[in-house]
Amino acid sequence: MRLTDQTLSSLTAALTHASRAYRAAADKVASDFGLSQATGLPVLVISRFGEGGVRPGILAETLSLEASSLVRIVDHLIGSGLVERHEDPQDRRAKILRLTDEGLKTAALMDQALTPFRRKLFGVFDPADVEATLRVLSGLPTAIANVQAEATEERKSA
């Protein structure tokens, strides 16, 4: 089966709309903990990296943020007592971000609040459809990078 241009256009519009709607819902959950989606999501993501923490560059990449945008967010989280900045034991020039005890508690509470929301949200769909959607969305960044690389090569050879 071949996808039509109309289907692909509708898919990209739906992707954008769904992303905005989910971010707004997640923002509401984060606000219950005195955070915004912009500050709540980094707390959750840092928690998923475990006790070793995460370098700011990797966090920025994971969140699809520019490093300069992340600096302000991290500074805010440090000021709020949720995150600490440490020297990387592997490379003293680099920094590692770790959650404080309060940050760990906040991340756990946010995750507890988001879990039933996610279950309700995705529970109305066939599990196979959710799995297929996850496969497509997980592969999308690589597909985008490949298409962009091909376009760059085509421009160079033209």
XYZ file of C-alpha atoms in Angstrom:
158
model
C 0.000 0.000 0.000
C 1.338 3.394 -0.980
C 0.729 6.440 1.214
C -0.883 9.425 -0.467
C 0.426 12.959 -0.138
C -2.857 13.846 1.596
C -2.327 11.098 4.185
C 1.253 12.224 4.823
C 0.141 15.852 5.144
C -2.610 14.857 7.578
C -0.126 12.745 9.549
C 2.345 15.601 10.019
C -0.475 17.963 11.031
C -1.809 15.386 13.520
C 1.692 14.835 14.911
C 2.112 18.550 15.613
C -1.367 18.853 17.119
C -0.949 15.745 19.309
C 2.439 16.957 20.531
C 0.987 20.318 21.581
C -1.991 18.696 23.286
C 0.192 16.239 25.202
C 2.606 18.976 26.256
C -0.313 21.049 27.555
C -1.603 18.080 29.567
C 1.888 17.336 30.923
C 2.249 21.028 31.790
C -0.886 20.753 33.912
C 0.602 17.790 35.811
C 3.930 19.618 36.241
C 2.120 22.710 37.550
C 0.747 20.607 40.421
C 4.395 20.367 41.551
C 5.222 24.038 41.039
C 6.918 23.370 37.705
C 6.125 24.041 34.089
C 6.436 21.514 31.289
C 9.718 23.240 30.416
C 11.107 22.555 33.894
C 9.170 19.398 34.793
C 10.261 17.346 31.794
C 13.989 17.869 32.466
C 13.475 16.653 36.047
C 11.802 13.472 34.753
C 14.467 12.924 32.103
C 17.359 13.432 34.538
C 15.716 10.899 36.863
C 15.702 8.316 34.069
C 19.484 8.575 33.741
C 19.812 7.275 37.306
C 22.242 8.121 40.082
C 25.122 8.797 37.702
C 23.319 11.817 36.320
C 23.630 13.191 32.814
C 25.825 15.674 30.999
C 24.010 18.873 29.993
C 24.674 18.292 26.282
C 23.060 14.867 26.381
C 20.111 16.270 28.322
C 19.697 19.069 25.769
C 19.772 16.549 22.926
C 17.280 14.278 24.688
C 14.921 17.226 25.209
C 15.498 18.589 21.669
C 16.721 21.893 23.108
C 19.598 24.178 22.262
C 22.282 24.129 24.956
C 21.766 27.858 25.605
C 18.066 27.296 26.326
C 18.865 24.439 28.679
C 21.290 26.567 30.737
C 18.467 28.857 31.891
C 16.247 25.910 32.749
C 19.021 24.119 34.669
C 19.894 27.318 36.552
C 16.228 27.620 37.545
C 16.111 23.973 38.683
C 19.324 24.435 40.686
C 17.857 27.557 42.290
C 14.725 25.564 43.133
C 16.807 22.929 44.893
C 15.866 20.129 42.486
C 19.129 19.726 40.547
C 22.834 19.910 41.364
C 25.725 20.466 38.980
C 28.826 18.300 39.648
C 32.188 17.730 38.007
C 32.200 14.661 35.773
C 34.555 12.137 37.429
C 35.570 10.922 33.944
C 36.400 14.413 32.660
C 36.820 17.220 35.188
C 36.186 19.828 32.475
C 32.680 18.451 31.945
C 29.684 18.762 34.249
C 27.090 16.228 35.340
C 23.543 17.091 36.377
C 22.018 15.077 39.204
C 18.744 15.379 41.035
C 18.807 16.357 44.680
C 16.762 14.335 47.172
C 13.960 16.853 46.620
C 14.350 16.479 42.854
C 14.154 12.687 43.129
C 11.010 12.987 45.241
C 9.456 15.436 42.771
C 10.314 13.213 39.787
C 8.776 10.176 41.502
C 5.590 12.091 42.350
C 5.310 13.493 38.821
C 5.806 10.029 37.344
C 3.130 8.664 39.697
C 0.761 11.384 38.482
C 1.574 10.813 34.804
C 1.297 7.008 34.902
C -2.505 6.792 35.308
C -2.910 9.660 32.826
C -0.870 7.752 30.215
C -2.759 4.534 30.933
C -6.112 6.262 30.409
C -4.891 8.156 27.380
C -3.433 5.194 25.516
C -5.800 2.597 26.994
C -8.471 3.514 24.449
C -6.226 2.310 21.608
C -5.393 -1.204 20.511
C -2.016 -2.107 22.091
C -0.694 -3.168 18.668
C -1.490 0.318 17.323
C 0.337 1.936 20.249
C 3.366 -0.323 19.640
C 3.326 0.497 15.901
C 3.076 4.214 16.652
C 6.029 3.954 19.017
C 8.103 2.204 16.333
C 7.284 4.891 13.762
C 7.905 7.815 16.109
C 11.133 6.273 17.427
C 12.436 5.892 13.882
C 11.399 9.366 12.764
C 14.533 11.278 13.921
C 16.796 8.889 11.996
C 14.573 9.081 8.918
C 14.624 12.893 9.068
C 18.420 12.931 9.387
C 18.737 10.554 6.412
C 16.438 12.647 4.201
C 18.328 15.812 5.140
C 21.692 14.150 4.434
C 20.452 12.969 1.026
C 19.230 16.481 0.200
C 22.612 17.924 1.193
C 24.427 15.399 -1.021
C 22.092 16.154 -3.934
C 22.775 19.894 -3.604
C 26.530 19.272 -3.528
C 26.460 17.123 -6.653
C 24.166 19.485 -8.590
